[in-house]
Each structure stands twice: as structure tokens, then as C-alpha cells.
PDB file of C-alpha atoms in Angstrom:
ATOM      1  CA  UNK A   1     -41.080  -4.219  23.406  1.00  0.00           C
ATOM      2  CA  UNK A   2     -40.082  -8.129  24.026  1.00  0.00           C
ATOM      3  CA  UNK A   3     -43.396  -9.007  22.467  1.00  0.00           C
ATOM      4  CA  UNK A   4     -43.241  -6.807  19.326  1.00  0.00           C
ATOM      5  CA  UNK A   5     -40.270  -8.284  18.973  1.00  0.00           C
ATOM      6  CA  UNK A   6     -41.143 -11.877  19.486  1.00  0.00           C
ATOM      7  CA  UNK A   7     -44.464 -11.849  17.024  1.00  0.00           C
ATOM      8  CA  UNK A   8     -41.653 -10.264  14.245  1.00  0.00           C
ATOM      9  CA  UNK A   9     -39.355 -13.183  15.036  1.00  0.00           C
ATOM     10  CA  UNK A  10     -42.531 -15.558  14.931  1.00  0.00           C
ATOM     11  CA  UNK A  11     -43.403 -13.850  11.265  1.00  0.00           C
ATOM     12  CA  UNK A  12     -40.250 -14.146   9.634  1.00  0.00           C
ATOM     13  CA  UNK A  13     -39.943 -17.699  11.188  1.00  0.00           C
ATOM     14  CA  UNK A  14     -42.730 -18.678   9.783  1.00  0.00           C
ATOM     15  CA  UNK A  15     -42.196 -17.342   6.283  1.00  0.00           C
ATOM     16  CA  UNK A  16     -38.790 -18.967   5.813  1.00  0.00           C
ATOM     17  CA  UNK A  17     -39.494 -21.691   7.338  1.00  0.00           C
ATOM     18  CA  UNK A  18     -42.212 -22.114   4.680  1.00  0.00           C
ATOM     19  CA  UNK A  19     -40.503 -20.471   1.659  1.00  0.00           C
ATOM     20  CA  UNK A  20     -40.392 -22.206  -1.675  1.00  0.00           C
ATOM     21  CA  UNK A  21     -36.114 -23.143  -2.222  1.00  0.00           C
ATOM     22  CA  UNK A  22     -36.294 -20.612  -5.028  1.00  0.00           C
ATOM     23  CA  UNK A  23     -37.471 -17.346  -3.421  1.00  0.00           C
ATOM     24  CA  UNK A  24     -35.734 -17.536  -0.273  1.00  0.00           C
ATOM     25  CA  UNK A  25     -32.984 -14.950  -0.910  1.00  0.00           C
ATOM     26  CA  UNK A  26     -35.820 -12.656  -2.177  1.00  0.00           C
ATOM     27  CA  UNK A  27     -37.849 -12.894   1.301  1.00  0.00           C
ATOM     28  CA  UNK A  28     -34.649 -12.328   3.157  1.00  0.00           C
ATOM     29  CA  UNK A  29     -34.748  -9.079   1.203  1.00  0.00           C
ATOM     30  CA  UNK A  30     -37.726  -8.210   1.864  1.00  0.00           C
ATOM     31  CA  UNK A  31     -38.219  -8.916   5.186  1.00  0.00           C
ATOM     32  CA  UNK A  32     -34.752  -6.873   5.305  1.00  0.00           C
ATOM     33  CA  UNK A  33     -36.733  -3.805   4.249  1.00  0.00           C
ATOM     34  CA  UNK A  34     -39.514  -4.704   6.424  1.00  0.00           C
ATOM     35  CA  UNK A  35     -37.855  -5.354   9.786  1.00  0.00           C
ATOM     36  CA  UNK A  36     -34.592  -3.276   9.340  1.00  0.00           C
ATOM     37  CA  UNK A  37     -31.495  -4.792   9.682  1.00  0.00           C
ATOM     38  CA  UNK A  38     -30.588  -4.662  13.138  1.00  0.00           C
ATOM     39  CA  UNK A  39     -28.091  -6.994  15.132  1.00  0.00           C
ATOM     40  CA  UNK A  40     -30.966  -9.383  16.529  1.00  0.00           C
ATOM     41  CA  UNK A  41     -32.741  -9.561  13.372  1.00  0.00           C
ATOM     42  CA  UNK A  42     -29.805 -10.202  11.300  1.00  0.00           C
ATOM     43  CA  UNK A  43     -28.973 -13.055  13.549  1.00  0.00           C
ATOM     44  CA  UNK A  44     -32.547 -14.633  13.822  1.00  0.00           C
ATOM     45  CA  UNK A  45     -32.293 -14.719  10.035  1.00  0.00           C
ATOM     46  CA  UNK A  46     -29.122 -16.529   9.954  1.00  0.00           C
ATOM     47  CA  UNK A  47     -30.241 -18.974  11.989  1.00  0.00           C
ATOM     48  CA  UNK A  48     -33.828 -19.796  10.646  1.00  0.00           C
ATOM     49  CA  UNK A  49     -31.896 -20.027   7.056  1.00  0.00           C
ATOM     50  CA  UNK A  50     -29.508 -22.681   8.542  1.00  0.00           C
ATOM     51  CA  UNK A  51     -31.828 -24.509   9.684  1.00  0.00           C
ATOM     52  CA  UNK A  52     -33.898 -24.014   6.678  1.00  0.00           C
ATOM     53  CA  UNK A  53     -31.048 -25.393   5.028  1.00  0.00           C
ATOM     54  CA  UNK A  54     -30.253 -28.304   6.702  1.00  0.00           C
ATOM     55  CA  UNK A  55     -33.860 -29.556   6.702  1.00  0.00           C
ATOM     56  CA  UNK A  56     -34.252 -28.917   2.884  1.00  0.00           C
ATOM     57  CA  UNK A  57     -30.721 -30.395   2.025  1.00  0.00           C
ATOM     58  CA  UNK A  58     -29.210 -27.888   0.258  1.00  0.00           C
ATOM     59  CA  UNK A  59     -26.158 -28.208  -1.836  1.00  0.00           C
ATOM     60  CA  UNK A  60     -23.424 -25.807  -1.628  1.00  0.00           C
ATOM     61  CA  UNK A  61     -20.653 -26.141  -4.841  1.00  0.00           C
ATOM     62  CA  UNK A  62     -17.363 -26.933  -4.214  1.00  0.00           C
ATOM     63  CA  UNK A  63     -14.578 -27.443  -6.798  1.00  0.00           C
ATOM     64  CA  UNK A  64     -14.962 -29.948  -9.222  1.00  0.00           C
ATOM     65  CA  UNK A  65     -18.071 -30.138  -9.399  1.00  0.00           C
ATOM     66  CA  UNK A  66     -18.516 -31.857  -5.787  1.00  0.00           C
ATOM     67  CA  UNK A  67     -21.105 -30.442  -3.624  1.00  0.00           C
ATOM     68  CA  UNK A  68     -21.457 -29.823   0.068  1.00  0.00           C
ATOM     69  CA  UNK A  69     -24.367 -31.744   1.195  1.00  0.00           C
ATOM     70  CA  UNK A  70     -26.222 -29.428   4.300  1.00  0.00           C
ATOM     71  CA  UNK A  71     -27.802 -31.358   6.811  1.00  0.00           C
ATOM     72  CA  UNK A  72     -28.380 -32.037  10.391  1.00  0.00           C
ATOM     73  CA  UNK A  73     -26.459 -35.374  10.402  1.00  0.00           C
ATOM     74  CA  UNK A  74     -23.589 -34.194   8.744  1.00  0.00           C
ATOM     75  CA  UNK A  75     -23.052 -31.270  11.327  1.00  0.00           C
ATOM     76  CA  UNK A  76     -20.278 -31.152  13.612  1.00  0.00           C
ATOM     77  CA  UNK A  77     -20.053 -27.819  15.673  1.00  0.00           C
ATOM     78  CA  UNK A  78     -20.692 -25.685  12.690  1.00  0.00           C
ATOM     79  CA  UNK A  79     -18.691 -27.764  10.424  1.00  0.00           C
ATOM     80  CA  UNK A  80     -20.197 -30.144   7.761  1.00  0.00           C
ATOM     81  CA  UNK A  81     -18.759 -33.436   6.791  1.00  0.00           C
ATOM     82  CA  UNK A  82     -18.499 -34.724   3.620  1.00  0.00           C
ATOM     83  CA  UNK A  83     -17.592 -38.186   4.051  1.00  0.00           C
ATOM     84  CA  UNK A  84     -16.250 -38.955   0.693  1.00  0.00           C
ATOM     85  CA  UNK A  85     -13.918 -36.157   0.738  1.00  0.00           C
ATOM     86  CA  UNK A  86     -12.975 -36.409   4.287  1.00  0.00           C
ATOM     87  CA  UNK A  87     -13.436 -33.067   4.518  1.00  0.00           C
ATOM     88  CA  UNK A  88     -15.470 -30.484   7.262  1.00  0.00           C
ATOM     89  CA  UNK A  89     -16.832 -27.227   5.584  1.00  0.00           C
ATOM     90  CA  UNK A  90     -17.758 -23.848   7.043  1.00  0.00           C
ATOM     91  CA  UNK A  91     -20.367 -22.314   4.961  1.00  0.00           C
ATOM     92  CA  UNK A  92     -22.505 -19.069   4.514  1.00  0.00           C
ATOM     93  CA  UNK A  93     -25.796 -20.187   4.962  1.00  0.00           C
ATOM     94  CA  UNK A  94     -26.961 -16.887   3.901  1.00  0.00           C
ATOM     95  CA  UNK A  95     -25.050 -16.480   0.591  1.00  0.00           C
ATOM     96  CA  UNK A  96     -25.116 -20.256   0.224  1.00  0.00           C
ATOM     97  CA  UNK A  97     -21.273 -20.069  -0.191  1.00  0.00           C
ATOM     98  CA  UNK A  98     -18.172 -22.273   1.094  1.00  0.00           C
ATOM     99  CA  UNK A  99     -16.095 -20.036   3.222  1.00  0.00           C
ATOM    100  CA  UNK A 100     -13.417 -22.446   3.965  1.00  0.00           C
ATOM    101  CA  UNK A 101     -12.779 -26.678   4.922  1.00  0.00           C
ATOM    102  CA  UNK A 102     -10.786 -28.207   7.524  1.00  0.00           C
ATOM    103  CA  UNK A 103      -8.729 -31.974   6.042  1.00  0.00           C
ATOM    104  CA  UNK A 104     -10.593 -34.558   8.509  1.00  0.00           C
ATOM    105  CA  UNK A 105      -7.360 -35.636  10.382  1.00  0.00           C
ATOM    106  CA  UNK A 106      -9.332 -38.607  12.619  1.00  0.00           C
ATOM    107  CA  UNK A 107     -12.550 -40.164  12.171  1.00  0.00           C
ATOM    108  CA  UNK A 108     -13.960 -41.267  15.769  1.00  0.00           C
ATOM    109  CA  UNK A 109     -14.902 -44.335  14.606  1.00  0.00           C
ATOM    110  CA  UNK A 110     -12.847 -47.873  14.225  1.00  0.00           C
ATOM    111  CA  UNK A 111     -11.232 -48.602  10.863  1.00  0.00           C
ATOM    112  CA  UNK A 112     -13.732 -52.090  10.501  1.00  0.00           C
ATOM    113  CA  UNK A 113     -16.291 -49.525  10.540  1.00  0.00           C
ATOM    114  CA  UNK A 114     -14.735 -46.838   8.177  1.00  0.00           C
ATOM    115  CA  UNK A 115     -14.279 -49.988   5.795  1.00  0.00           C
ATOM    116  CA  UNK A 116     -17.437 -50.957   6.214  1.00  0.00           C
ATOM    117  CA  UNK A 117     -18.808 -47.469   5.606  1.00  0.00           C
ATOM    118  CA  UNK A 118     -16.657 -47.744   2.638  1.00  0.00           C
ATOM    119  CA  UNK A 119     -18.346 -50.784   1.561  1.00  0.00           C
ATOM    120  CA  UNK A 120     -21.897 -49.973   1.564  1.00  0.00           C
ATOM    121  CA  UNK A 121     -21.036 -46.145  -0.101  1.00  0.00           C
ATOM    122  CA  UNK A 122     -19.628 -48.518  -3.299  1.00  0.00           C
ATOM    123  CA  UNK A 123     -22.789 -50.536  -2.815  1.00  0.00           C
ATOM    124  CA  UNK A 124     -25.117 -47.643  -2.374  1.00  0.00           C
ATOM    125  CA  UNK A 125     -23.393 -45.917  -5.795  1.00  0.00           C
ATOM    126  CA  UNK A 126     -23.575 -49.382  -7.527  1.00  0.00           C
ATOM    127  CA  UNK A 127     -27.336 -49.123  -6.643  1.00  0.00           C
ATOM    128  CA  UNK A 128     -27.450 -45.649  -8.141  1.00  0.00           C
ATOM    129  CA  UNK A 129     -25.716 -46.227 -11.334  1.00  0.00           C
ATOM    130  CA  UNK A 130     -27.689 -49.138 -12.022  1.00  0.00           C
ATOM    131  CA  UNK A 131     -31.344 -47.876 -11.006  1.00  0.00           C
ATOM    132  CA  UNK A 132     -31.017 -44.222 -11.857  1.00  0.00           C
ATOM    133  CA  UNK A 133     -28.457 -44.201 -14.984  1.00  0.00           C
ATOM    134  CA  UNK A 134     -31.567 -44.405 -17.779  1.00  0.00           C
ATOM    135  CA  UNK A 135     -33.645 -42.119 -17.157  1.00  0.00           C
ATOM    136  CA  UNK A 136     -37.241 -42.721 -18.315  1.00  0.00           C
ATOM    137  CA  UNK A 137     -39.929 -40.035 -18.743  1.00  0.00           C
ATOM    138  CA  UNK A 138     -41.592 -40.733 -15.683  1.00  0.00           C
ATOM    139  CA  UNK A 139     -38.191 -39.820 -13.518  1.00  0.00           C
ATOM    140  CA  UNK A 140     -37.834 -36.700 -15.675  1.00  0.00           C
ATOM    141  CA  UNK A 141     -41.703 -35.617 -14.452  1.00  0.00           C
ATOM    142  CA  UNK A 142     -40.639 -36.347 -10.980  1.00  0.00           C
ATOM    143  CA  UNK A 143     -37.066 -34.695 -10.809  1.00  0.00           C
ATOM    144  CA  UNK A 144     -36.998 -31.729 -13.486  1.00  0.00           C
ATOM    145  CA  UNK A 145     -34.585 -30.058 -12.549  1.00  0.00           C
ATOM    146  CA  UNK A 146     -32.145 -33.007 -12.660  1.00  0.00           C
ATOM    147  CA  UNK A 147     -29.506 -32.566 -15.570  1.00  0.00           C
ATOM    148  CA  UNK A 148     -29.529 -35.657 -17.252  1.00  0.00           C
ATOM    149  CA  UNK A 149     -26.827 -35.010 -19.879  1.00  0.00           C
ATOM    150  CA  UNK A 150     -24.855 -33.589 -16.600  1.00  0.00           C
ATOM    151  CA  UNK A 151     -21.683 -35.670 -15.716  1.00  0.00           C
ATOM    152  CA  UNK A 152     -22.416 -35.398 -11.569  1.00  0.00           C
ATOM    153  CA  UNK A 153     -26.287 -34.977 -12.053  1.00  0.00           C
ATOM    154  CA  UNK A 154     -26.893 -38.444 -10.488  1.00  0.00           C
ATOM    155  CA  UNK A 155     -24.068 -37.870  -7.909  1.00  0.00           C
ATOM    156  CA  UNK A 156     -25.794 -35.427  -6.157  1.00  0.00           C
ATOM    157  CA  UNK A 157     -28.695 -38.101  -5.741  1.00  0.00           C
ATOM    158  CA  UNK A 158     -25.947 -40.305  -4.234  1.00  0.00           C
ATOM    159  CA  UNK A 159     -24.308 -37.904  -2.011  1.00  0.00           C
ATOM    160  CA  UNK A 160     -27.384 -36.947   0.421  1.00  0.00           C
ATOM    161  CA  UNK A 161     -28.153 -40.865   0.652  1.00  0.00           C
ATOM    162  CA  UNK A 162     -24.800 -41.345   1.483  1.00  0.00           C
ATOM    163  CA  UNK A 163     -25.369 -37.990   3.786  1.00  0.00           C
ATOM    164  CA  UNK A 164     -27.796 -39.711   5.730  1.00  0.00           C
ATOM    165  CA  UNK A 165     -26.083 -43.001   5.951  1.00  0.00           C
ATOM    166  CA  UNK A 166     -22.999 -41.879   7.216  1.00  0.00           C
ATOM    167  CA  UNK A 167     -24.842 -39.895  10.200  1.00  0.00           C
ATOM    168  CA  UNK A 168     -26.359 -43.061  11.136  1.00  0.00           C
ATOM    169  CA  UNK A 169     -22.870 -44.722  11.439  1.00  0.00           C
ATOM    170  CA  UNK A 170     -21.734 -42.148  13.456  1.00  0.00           C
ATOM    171  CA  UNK A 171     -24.081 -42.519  15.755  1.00  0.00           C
ATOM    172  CA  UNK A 172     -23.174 -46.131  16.159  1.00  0.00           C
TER     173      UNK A 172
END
């Protein structure tokens, strides 16, 4: 029985773990009607989407037009920060939803560092708005699903390099 059980888990591992970002929900479906939906399958799921979406960087919306950036660095617990907010979110990794954020009180880190984390995020969006604010044909081929008439299109470029950046500093 443990090793039916463990070649499903391997399957549906596998197939997530490998799903294209637009036909995820559809497999979980599926595999749904395959598998059933019992306790331990329902659970394996959750998990292999988390981690599917922290290592593919998916954005969850918040309000105006802000976006919670999910990735490994960013995790506390099961809390996300978003460092320009100063915010940790709880999410739905299934339904890809915001269930509810926490103000971040206290950062654990000195304020000469927060300033200087401050710093480089102006620099790093200074770098942005500068590099990426024409957009040339050649971009569009290579990100074509990018808005370009959108008003946040190019902050969601910025946010998970600043995502990344600030997990580094925290680990300082």
C-alpha cells in the first residue's frame, strides 16, 4: 500500500513540478479525478504547488495593483515579505489568492542596513526605469506577456529583483 502510494506521489510530483505556469490549475484537476481527493493527496498537492510557486516566482495581486512576490527568500514561517510594503502575507498557493497580511512591526536587521537596503532598492528602480522604460521589439519577443502600456508592468520586473536582494540582506 506505502508503495502504491509513493509511485502516485512520485507521478503527480513530477507532473507539477514540470507543468507549464498556465495549465497548472488544470492538472490539479485532473490529477484530482485521477487520484481522488483524499486527505494525503490533497496535502501532497498543496505542497508540491508551493513549492512550485516559489521556484517559478509567482505573483499573487494585492490592492493597488502591488503584487506579492512568492519565493523561497522572501519566506518566513509561511509568511511572505514584501519588503517595500513592510508587509508578511499568507497566501493560497492553490487558488493563488491572498488570504490575509500581518504590518511588519520589527525588521531583525540594524537601521544602517534597512537604509542601506533602502538605498540600493532606489538604485535598483533607477536602473529599471532607465534600462527597461523603452521598450524595443527585441524585449517585446523576449517578455510577451509584459503590458507595456500597463502603469506597474515594469514594477513587477523590479519587485522579484528586489525579492531576491532583500533575502540576501537578510541573510547578512
Amino acid at each position: 500500500m506505502d508503495s502504491l502510494l509513493n509511485e502516485k506521489k512520485k507521478f503527480i510530483r513530477h507532473v507539477l513540478s514540470n507543468a507549464p505556469p498556465g495549465k497548472i490549475s488544470d492538472l490539479i484537476s485532473n490529477l484530482k479525478t485521477i487520484f481522488g481527493s483524499n486527505a494525503i493527496i490533497q496535502n501532497f498537492i498543496e505542497d508540491i504547488i508551493s513549492n512550485y510557486n516559489e521556484d517559478n516566482y509567482i505573483l499573487i495581486p494585492f490592492e493597488n495593483n502591488e503584487y506579492i512576490i512568492i519565493c523561497k527568500e522572501s519566506k518566513s514561517g509561511n509568511l511572505y515579505l514584501h519588503p517595500n510594503l513592510k508587509i508578511l502575507a499568507n497566501v493560497n498557493h492553490l487558488k493563488r489568492k491572498l488570504i490575509d497580511t500581518t504590518p511588519l512591526v520589527k525588521l531583525n536587521h540594524s537601521d544602517i542596513l534597512e537604509k542601506y537596503r533602502e538605498v540600493c532598492n532606489n538604485k535598483l528602480k533607477e536602473y529599471v526605469d532607465i534600462y527597461y522604460k523603452k521598450w524595443n521589439e527585441h524585449q517585446i519577443e523576449n517578455y510577451p506577456t509584459v503590458n507595456i502600456g500597463a502603469k506597474h508592468g515594469l514594477n513587477i520586473l523590479f519587485e522579484k529583483f528586489s525579492c531576491k536582494f532583500m533575502a540576501e540582506l537578510m541573510e547578512c
